[in-house]
Tab-separated table of C-alpha atoms and ligand atoms in Angstrom:
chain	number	residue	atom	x	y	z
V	1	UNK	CA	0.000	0.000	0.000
V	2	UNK	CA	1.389	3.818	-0.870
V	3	UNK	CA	2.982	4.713	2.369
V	4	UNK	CA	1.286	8.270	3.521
V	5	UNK	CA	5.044	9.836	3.131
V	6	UNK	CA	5.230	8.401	-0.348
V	7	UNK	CA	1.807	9.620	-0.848
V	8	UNK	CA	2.449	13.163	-0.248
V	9	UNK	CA	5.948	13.079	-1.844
V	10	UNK	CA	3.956	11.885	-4.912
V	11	UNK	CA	2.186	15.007	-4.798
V	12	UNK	CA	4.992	16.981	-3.824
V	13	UNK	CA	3.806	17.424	-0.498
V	14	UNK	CA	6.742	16.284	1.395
V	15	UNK	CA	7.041	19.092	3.869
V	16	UNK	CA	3.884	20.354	4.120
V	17	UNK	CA	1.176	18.908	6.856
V	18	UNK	CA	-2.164	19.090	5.400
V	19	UNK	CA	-4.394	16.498	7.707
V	20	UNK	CA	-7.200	16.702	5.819
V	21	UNK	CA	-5.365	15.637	2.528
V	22	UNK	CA	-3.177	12.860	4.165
V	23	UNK	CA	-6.312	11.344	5.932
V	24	UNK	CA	-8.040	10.870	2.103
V	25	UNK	CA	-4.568	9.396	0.617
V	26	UNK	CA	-4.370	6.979	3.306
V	27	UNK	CA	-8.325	6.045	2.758
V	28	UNK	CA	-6.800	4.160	-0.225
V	29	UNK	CA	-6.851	-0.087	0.844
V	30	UNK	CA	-4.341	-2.457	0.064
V	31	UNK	CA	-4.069	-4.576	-2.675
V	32	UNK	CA	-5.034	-8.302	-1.834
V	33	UNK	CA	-2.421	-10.976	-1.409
V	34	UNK	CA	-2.039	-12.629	-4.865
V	35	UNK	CA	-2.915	-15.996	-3.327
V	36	UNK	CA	-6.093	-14.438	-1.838
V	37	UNK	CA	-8.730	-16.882	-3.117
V	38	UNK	CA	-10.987	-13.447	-2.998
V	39	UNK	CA	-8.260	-11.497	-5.024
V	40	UNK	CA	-10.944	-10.380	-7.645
V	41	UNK	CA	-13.687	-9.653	-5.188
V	42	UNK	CA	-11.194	-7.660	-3.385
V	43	UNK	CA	-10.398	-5.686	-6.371
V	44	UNK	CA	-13.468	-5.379	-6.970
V	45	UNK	CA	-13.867	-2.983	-3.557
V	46	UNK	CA	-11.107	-0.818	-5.373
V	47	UNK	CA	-13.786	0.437	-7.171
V	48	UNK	CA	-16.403	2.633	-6.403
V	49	UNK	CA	-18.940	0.923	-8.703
V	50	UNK	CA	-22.376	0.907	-8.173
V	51	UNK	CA	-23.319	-2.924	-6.626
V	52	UNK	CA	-27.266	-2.629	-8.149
V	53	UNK	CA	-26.045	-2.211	-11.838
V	54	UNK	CA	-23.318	-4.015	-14.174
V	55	UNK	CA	-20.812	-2.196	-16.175
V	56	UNK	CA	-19.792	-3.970	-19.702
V	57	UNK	CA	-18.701	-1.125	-21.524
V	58	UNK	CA	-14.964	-0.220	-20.692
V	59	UNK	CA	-14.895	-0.187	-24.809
V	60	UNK	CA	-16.700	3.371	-24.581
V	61	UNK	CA	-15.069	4.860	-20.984
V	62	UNK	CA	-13.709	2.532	-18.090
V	63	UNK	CA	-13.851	2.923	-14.517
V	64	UNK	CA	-11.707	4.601	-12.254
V	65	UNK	CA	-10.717	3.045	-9.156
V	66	UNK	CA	-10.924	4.741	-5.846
V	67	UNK	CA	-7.091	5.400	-5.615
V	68	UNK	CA	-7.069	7.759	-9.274
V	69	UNK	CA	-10.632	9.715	-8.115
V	70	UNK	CA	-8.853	10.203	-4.649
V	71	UNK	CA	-5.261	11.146	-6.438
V	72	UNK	CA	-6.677	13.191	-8.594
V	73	UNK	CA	-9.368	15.076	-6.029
V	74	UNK	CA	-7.244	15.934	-3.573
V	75	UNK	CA	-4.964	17.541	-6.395
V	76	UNK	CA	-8.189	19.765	-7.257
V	77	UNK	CA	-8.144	20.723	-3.471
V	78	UNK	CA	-4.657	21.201	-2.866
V	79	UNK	CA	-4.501	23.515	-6.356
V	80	UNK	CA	-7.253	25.524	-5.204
V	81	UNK	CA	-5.970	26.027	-1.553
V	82	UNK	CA	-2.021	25.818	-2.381
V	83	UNK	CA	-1.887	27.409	-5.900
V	84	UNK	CA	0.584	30.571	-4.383
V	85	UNK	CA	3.185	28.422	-3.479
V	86	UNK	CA	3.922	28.008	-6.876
V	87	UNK	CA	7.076	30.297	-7.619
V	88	UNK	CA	6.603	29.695	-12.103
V	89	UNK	CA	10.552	29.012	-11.604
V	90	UNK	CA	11.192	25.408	-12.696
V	91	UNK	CA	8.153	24.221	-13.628
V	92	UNK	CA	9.542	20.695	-14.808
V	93	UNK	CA	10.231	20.410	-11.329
V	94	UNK	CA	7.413	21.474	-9.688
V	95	UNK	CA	4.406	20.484	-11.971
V	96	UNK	CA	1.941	22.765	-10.946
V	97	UNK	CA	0.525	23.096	-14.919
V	98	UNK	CA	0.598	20.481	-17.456
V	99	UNK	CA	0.972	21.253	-21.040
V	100	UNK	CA	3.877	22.981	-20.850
V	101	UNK	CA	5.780	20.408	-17.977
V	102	UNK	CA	7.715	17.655	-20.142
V	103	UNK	CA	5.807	14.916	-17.854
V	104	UNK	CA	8.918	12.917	-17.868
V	105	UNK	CA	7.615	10.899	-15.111
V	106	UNK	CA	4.686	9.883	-16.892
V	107	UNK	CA	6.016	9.568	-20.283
V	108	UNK	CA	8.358	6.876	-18.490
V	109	UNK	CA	5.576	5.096	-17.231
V	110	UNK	CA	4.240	5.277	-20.358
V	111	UNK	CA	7.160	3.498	-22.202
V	112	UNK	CA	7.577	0.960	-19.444
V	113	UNK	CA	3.527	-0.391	-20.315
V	114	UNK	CA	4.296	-0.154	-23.913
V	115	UNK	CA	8.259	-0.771	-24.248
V	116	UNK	CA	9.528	2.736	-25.476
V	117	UNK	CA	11.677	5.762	-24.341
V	118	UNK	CA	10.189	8.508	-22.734
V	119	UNK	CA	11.186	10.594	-25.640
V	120	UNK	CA	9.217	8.512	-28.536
V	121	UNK	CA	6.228	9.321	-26.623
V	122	UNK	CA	3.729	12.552	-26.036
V	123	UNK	CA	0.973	12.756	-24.025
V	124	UNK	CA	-2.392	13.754	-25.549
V	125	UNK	CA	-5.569	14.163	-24.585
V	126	UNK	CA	-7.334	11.278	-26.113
V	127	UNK	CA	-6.629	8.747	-29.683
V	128	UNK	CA	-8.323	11.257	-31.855
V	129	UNK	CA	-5.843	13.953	-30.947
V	130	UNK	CA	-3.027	11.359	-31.627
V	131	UNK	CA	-4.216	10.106	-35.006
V	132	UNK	CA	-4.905	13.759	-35.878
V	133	UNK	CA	-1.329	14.979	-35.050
V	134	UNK	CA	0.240	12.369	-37.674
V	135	UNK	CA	-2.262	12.873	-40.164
V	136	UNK	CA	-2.007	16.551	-40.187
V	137	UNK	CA	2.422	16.380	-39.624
V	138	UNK	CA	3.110	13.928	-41.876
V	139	UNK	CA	4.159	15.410	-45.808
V	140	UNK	CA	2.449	13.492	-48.212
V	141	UNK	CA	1.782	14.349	-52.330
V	142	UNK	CA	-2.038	14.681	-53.715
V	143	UNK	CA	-2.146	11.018	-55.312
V	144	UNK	CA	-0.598	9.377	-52.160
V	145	UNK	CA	-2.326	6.559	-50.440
V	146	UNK	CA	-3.061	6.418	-46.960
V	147	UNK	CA	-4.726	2.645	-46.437
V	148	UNK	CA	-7.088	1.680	-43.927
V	149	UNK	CA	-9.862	-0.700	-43.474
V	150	UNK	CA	-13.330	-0.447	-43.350
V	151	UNK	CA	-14.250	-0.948	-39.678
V	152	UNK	CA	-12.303	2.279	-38.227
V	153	UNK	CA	-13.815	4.525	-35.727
V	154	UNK	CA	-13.745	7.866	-36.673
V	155	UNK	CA	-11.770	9.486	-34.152
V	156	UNK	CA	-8.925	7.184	-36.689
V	157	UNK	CA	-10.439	8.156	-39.845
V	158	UNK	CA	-11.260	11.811	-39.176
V	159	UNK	CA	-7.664	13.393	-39.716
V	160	UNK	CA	-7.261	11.624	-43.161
V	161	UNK	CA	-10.746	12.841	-44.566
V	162	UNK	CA	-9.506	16.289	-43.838
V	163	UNK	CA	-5.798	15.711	-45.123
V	164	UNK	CA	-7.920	14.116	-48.280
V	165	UNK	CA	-10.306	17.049	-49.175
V	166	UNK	CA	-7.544	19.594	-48.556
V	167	UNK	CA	-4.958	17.941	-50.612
V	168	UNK	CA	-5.842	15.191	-52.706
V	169	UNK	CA	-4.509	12.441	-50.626
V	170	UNK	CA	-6.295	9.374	-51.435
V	171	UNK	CA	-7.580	7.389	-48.383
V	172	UNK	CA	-8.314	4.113	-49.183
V	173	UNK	CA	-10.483	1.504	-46.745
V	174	UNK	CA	-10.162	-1.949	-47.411
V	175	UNK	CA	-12.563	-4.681	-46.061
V	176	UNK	CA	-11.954	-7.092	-43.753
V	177	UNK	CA	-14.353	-9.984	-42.454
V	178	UNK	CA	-16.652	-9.101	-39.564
V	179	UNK	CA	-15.921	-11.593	-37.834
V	180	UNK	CA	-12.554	-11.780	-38.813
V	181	UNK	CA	-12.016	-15.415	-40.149
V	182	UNK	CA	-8.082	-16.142	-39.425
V	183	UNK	CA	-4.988	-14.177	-38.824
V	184	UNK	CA	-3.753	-15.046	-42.675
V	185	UNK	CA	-7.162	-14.056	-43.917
V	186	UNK	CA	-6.866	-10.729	-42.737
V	187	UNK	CA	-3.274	-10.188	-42.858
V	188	UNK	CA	-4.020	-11.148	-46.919
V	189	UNK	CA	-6.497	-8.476	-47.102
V	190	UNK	CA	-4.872	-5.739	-46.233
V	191	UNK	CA	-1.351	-6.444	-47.804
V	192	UNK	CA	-3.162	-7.310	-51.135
V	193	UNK	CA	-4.619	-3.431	-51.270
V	194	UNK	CA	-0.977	-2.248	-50.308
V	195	UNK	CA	-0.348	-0.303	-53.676
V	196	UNK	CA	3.586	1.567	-54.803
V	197	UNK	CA	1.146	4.969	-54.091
V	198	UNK	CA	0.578	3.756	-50.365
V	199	UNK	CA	2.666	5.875	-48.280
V	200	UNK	CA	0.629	5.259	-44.841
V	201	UNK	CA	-1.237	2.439	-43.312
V	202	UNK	CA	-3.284	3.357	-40.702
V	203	UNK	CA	-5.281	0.272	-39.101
V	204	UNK	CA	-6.523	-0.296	-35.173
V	205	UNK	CA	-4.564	-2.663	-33.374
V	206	UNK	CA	-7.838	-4.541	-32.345
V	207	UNK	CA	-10.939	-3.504	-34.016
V	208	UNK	CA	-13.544	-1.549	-31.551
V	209	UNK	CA	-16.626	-3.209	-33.167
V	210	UNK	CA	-15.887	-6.684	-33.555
V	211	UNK	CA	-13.089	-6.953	-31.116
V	212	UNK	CA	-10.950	-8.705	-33.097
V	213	UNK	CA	-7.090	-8.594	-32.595
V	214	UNK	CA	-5.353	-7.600	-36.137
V	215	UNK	CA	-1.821	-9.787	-37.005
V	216	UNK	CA	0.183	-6.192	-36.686
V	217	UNK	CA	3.060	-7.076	-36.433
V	218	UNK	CA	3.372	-9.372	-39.715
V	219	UNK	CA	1.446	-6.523	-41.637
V	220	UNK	CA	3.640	-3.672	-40.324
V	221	UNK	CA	6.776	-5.939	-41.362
V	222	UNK	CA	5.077	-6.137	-44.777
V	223	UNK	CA	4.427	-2.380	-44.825
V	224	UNK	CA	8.059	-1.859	-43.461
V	225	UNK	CA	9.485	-3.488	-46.381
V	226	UNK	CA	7.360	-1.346	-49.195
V	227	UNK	CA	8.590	2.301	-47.211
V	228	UNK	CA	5.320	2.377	-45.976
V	229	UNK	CA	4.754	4.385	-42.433
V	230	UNK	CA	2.834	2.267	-40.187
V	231	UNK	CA	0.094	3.677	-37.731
V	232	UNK	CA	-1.504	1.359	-35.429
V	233	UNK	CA	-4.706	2.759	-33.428
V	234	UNK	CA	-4.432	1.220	-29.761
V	235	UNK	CA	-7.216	2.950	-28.556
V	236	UNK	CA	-8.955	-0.363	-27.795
V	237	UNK	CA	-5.435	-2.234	-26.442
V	238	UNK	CA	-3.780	0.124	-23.626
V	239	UNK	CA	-4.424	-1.930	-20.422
V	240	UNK	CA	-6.342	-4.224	-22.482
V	241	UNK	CA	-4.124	-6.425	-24.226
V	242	UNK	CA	0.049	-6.756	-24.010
V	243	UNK	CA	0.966	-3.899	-26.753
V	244	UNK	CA	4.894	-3.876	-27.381
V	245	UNK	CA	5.628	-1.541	-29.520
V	246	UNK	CA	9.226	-2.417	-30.524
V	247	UNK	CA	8.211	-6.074	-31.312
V	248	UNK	CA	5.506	-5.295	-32.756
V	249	UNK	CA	7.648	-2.878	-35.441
V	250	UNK	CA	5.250	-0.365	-36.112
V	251	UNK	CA	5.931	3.663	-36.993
V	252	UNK	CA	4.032	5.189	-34.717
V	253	UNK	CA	1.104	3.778	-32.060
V	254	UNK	CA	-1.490	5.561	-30.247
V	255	UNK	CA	-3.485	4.757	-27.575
V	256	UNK	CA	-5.975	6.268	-24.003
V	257	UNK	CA	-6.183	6.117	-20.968
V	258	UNK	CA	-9.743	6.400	-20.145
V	259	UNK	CA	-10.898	3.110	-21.293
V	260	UNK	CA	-9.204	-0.140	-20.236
V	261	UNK	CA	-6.571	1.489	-18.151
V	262	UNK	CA	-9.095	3.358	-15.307
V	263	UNK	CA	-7.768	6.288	-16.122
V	264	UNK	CA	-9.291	9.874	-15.999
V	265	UNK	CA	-11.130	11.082	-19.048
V	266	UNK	CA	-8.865	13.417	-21.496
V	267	UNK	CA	-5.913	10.960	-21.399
V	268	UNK	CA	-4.021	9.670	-24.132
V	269	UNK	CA	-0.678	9.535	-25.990
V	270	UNK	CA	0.596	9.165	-29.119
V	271	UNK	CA	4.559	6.964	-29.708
V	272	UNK	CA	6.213	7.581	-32.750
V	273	UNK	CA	9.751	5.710	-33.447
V	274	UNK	CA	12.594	7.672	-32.262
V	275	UNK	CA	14.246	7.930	-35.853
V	276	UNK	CA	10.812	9.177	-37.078
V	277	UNK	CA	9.948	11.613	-34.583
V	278	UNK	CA	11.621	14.242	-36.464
V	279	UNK	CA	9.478	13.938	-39.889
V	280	UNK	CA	6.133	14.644	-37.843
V	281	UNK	CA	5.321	18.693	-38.080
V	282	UNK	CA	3.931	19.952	-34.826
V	283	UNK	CA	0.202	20.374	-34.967
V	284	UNK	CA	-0.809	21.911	-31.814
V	285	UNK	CA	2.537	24.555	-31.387
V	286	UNK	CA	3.934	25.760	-28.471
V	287	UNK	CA	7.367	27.159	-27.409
V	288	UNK	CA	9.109	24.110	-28.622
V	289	UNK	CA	7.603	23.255	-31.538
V	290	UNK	CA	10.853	23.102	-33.644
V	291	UNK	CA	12.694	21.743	-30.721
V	292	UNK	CA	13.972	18.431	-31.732
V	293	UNK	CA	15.742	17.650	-28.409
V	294	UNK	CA	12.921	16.041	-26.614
V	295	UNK	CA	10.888	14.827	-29.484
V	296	UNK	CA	8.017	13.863	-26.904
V	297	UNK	CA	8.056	16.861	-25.516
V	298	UNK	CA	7.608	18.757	-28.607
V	299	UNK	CA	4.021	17.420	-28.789
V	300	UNK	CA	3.651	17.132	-25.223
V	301	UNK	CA	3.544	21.053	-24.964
V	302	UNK	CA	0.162	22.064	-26.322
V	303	UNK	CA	-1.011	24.779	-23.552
V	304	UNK	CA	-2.503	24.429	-20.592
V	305	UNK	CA	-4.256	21.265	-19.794
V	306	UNK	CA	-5.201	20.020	-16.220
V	307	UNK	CA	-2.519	18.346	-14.123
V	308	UNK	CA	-5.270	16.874	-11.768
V	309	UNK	CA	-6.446	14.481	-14.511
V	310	UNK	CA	-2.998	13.522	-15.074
V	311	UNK	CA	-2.310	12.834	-11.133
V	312	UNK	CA	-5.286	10.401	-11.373
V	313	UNK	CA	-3.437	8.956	-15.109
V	314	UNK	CA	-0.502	8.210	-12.925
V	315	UNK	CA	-2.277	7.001	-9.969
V	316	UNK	CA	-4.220	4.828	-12.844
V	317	UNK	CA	-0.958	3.298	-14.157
V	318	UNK	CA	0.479	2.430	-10.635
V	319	UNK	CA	-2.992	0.374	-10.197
V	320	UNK	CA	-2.211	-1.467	-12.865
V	321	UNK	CA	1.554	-1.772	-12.571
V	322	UNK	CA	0.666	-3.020	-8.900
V	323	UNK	CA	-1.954	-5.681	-9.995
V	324	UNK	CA	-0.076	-7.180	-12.424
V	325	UNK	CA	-0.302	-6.088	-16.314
V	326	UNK	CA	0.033	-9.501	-17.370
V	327	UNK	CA	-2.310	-10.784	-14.461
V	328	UNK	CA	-5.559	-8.056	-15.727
V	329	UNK	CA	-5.084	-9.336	-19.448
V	330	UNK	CA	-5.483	-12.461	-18.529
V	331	UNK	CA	-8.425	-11.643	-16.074
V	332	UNK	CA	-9.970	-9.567	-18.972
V	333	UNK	CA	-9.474	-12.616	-21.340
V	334	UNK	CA	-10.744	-15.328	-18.636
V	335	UNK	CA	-13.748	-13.610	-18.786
V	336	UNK	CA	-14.055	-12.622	-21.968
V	337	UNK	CA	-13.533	-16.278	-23.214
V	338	UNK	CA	-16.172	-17.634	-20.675
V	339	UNK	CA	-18.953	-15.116	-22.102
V	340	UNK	CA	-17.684	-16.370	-25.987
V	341	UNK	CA	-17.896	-20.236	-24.699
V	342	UNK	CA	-21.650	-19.774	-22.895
V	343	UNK	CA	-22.982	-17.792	-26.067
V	344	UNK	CA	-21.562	-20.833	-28.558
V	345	UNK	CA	-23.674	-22.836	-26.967
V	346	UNK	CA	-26.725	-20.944	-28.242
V	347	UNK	CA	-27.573	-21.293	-31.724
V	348	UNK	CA	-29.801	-18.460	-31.750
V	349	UNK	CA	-26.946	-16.210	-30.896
V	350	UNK	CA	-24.483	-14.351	-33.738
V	351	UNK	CA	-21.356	-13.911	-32.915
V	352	UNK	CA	-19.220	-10.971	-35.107
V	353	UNK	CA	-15.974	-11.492	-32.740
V	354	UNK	CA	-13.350	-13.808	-34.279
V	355	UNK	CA	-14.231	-17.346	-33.635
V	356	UNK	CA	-10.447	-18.095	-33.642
V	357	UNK	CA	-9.767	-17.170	-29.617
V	358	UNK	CA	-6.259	-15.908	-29.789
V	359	UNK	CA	-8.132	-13.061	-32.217
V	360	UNK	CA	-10.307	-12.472	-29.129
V	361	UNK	CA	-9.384	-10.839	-25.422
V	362	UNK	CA	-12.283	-8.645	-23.786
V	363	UNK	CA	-14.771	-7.641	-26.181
V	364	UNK	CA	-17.522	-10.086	-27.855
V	365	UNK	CA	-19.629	-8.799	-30.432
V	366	UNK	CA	-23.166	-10.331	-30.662
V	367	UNK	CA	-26.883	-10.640	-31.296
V	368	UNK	CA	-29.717	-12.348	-31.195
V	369	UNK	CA	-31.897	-13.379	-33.870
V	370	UNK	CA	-34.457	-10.947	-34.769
V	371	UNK	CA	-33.484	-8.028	-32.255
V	372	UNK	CA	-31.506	-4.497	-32.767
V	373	UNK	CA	-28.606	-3.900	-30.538
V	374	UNK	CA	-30.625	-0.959	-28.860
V	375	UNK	CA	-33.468	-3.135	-27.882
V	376	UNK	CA	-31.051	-6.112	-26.792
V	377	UNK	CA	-29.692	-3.302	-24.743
V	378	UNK	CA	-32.755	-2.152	-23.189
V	379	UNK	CA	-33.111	-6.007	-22.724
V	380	UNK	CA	-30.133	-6.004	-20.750
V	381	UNK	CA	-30.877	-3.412	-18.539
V	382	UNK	CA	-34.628	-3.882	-17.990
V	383	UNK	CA	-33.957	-7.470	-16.643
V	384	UNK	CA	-30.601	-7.078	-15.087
V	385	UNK	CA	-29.229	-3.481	-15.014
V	386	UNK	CA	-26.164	-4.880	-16.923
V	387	UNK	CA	-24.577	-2.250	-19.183
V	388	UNK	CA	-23.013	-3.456	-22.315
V	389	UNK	CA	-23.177	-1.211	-25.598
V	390	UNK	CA	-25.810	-1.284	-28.553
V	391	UNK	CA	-23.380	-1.988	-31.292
V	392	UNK	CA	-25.597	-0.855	-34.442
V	393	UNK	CA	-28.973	-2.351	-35.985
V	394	UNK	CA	-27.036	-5.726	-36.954
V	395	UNK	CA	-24.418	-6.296	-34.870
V	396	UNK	CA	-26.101	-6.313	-31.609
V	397	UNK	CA	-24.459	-5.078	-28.867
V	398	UNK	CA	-20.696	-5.027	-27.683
V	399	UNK	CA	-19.858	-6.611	-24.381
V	400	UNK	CA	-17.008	-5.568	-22.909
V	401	UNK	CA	-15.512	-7.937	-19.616
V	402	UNK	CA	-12.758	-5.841	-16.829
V	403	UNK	CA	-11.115	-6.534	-13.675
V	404	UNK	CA	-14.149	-5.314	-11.732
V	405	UNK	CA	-16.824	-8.247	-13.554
V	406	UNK	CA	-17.018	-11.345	-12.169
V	407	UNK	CA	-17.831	-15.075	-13.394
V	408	UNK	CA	-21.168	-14.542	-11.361
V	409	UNK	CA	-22.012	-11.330	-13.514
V	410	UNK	CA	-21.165	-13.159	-16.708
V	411	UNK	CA	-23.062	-16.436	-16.265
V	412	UNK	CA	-26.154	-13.672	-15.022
V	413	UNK	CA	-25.573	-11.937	-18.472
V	414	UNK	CA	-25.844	-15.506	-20.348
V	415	UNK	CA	-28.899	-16.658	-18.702
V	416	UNK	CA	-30.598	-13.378	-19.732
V	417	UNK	CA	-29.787	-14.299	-23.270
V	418	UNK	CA	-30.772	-17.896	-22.587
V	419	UNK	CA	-34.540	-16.417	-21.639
V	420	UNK	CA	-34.253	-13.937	-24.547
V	421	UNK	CA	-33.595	-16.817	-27.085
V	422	UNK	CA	-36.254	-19.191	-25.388
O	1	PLP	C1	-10.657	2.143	-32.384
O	1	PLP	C2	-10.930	3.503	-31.833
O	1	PLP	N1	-10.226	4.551	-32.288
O	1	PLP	C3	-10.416	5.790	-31.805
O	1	PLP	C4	-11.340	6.040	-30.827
O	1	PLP	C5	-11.507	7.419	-30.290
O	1	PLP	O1	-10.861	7.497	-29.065
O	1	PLP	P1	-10.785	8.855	-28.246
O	1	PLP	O2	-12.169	9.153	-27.797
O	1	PLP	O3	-9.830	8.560	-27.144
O	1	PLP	O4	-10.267	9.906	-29.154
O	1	PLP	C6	-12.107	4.977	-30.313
O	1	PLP	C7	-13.122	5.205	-29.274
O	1	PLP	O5	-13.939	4.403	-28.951
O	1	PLP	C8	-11.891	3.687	-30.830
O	1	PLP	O6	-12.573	2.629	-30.380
């Protein structure tokens, strides 16, 4: 458990008493033994959820745990009350304001979940500010290709439309299988439409409406080989699914915060390859925006953002980083595969996640014969206040399994599709 010293060093609080403050820190419980056989219910109390109603829907925002809304509240307090003793002298040192701070600290932890330097990463607010910084700093010729597929969300697609209309860029979506049939299918699909005009592939790492896991790292080797600059949306991976960014190979990767990880809303980042760094223009321009020393940084400086959110990011990451990253993918998965393996059972039921499970972690994509996503919503909440997402018309609803779900609350999901199917 965070000692109350290391608490209020954390907050750069050292030498100042502030009872009030300490006494919320320290509210924070331990983490369970990892042989507790109650480990996940214990978790579970982390949270602050609601006990009447079931969350499936990390997918859209996740939840924080009581440790980041306590981090990052008692930052709004001590701001509002302490805000004088900041002397504007070193503010790398004293982070008082974000957006002009180089967050080294959190840029580290950063690299450490997704095995990169602190400088091939900048903090953003969110994926769409990520995907929009490469789109809009990256040179490209009218006639160029930037390839996609057709199941990208548009906070992916958005930047390229624009860099399209303004100057004839040609962005291209291919189509993949929904569900994705095999990792070769797919992989097949997308290298096929790789053209000697296709200068960028932008794809998700795993796709947000199917949940299907993409082969990235044998298509971005492919791509590598052609000179093409690889993009990989992660907003559906960070804290999700293992995401290594130099194995993987890819250009540039960029991910949030505020779904699978528990962070704060408005959190996000964007990595681009050290060696790269340099060809991206600055989009949002500060100070540094020619300064190549701190690559990162460069991006990381867009004005004044709100520290208090990012207190509650780091709090979020040392949640995580305390858990176990390997041990919530694999809780995420568990569950994940045990809501896949009740709905096989029932023929009734449509599954548009891949049927191939290493394709698959925490999201299943699904309906039922003859209803709409939004009324096998409603379904779901009218008869057990569970919460997973209408997914469209067709493709029923997307159910998303955390940490915080248990095996009780999936088999309670499954017989409420068992009654809706009988
Ligand atoms: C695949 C994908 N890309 C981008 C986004 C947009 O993310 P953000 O709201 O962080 O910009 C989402 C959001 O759901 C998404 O699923």
């Amino acid at each position: 458990m965070t000692t109350r010293r290391n608490a209020l060093k954390s907050l750069g609080l050292a030498t100042l008493a502030i009872p009030s403050l300490a006494a919320t820190i320290d509210s924070a419980p331990a983490l369970p033994r990892t042989n507790d056989p109650q480990y996940w219910k214990k978790i579970r109390n982390q949270f602050m959820l609601a006990n009447n109603s079931v969350f499936f829907n990390p997918g859209t925002v996740g939840v924080m745990p009581k440790v980041v809304v306590n981090k990052m509240t008692d930052y709004v307090k001590y701001l509002a009350t302490h805000v004088a003793d900041w002397a504007y002298k070193d503010d790398n040192k004293e982070e008082f304001i974000s957006g002009y701070n180089n967050l080294l600290g959190l840029r580290t932890k950063v690299g450490k979940l997704i095995n990169a330097q602190a400088t091939e990463i900048a903090m953003t607010d969110n994926v769409t500010h990520g995907i929009s910084y490469l789109a809009n700093g990256i040179t490209l010729q009218a006639g160029d290709e930037v390839l996609t597929t057709n199941q990208e969300h548009p906070g992916g697609r958005g930047g390229w439309l624009v860099k399209e209309k303004r100057f004839g860029v040609l962005f291209k979506e291919v189509a993949i299988g929904k569900p994705v049939k095999n990792a070769d299918e797919v992989y097949q699909q997308i290298v096929n439409a790789f053209t000697p005009k296709t200068k960028v592939l932008m794809i998700s790492h795993l796709i947000s409406g199917s949940g299907a896991i993409l082969p990235v790292k044998e298509i971005c080797a492919e791509a590598s080989k052609r000179g093409i600059f690889t993009i990989l949306d992660g907003a559906q991976t960070i804290g999700h699914i293992k995401v290594d960014v130099k194995d993987i190979g890819c250009d540039a990767y960029v991910g949030c915060f505020h779904k699978w990880v528990g962070a704060p809303h408005g959190t996000g980042f964007m990595y681009v390859r050290q060696d790269k760094m340099k060809e991206i223009w600055t989009t949002v321009a500060s100070a540094r925006w020619d300064n190549h020393e701190d690559e990162g940084f460069r991006f990381t400086q867009r004005g004044t953002g709100n520290f208090a959110v990012l207190k509650g990011l780091d709090a979020a990451l040392d949640f995580i980083f305390e858990i176990g990253t390997e041990k919530v993918y694999n809780r995420i998965k568990f569950l994940g595969e045990r809501l896949r393996k009740g709905l096989k059972q029932n023929p009734k039921v449509k599954i548009f996640s891949p049927a191939d499970e290493s394709l698959c972690a925490g999201i299943t994509v699904y309906n039922i014969e003859g209803m709409t996503g939004s009324k096998l919503q409603d379904e779901f909440w009218n008869r057990g206040r569970m919460r997973p997402r209408a997914s469209g018309d067709v493709f029923g609803v997307r159910h998303c399994t955390h940490i915080f779900n248990s095996e009780e609350e999936i088999d309670k999901a499954l017989a409420i599709v068992k009654t809706l199917t009988s």
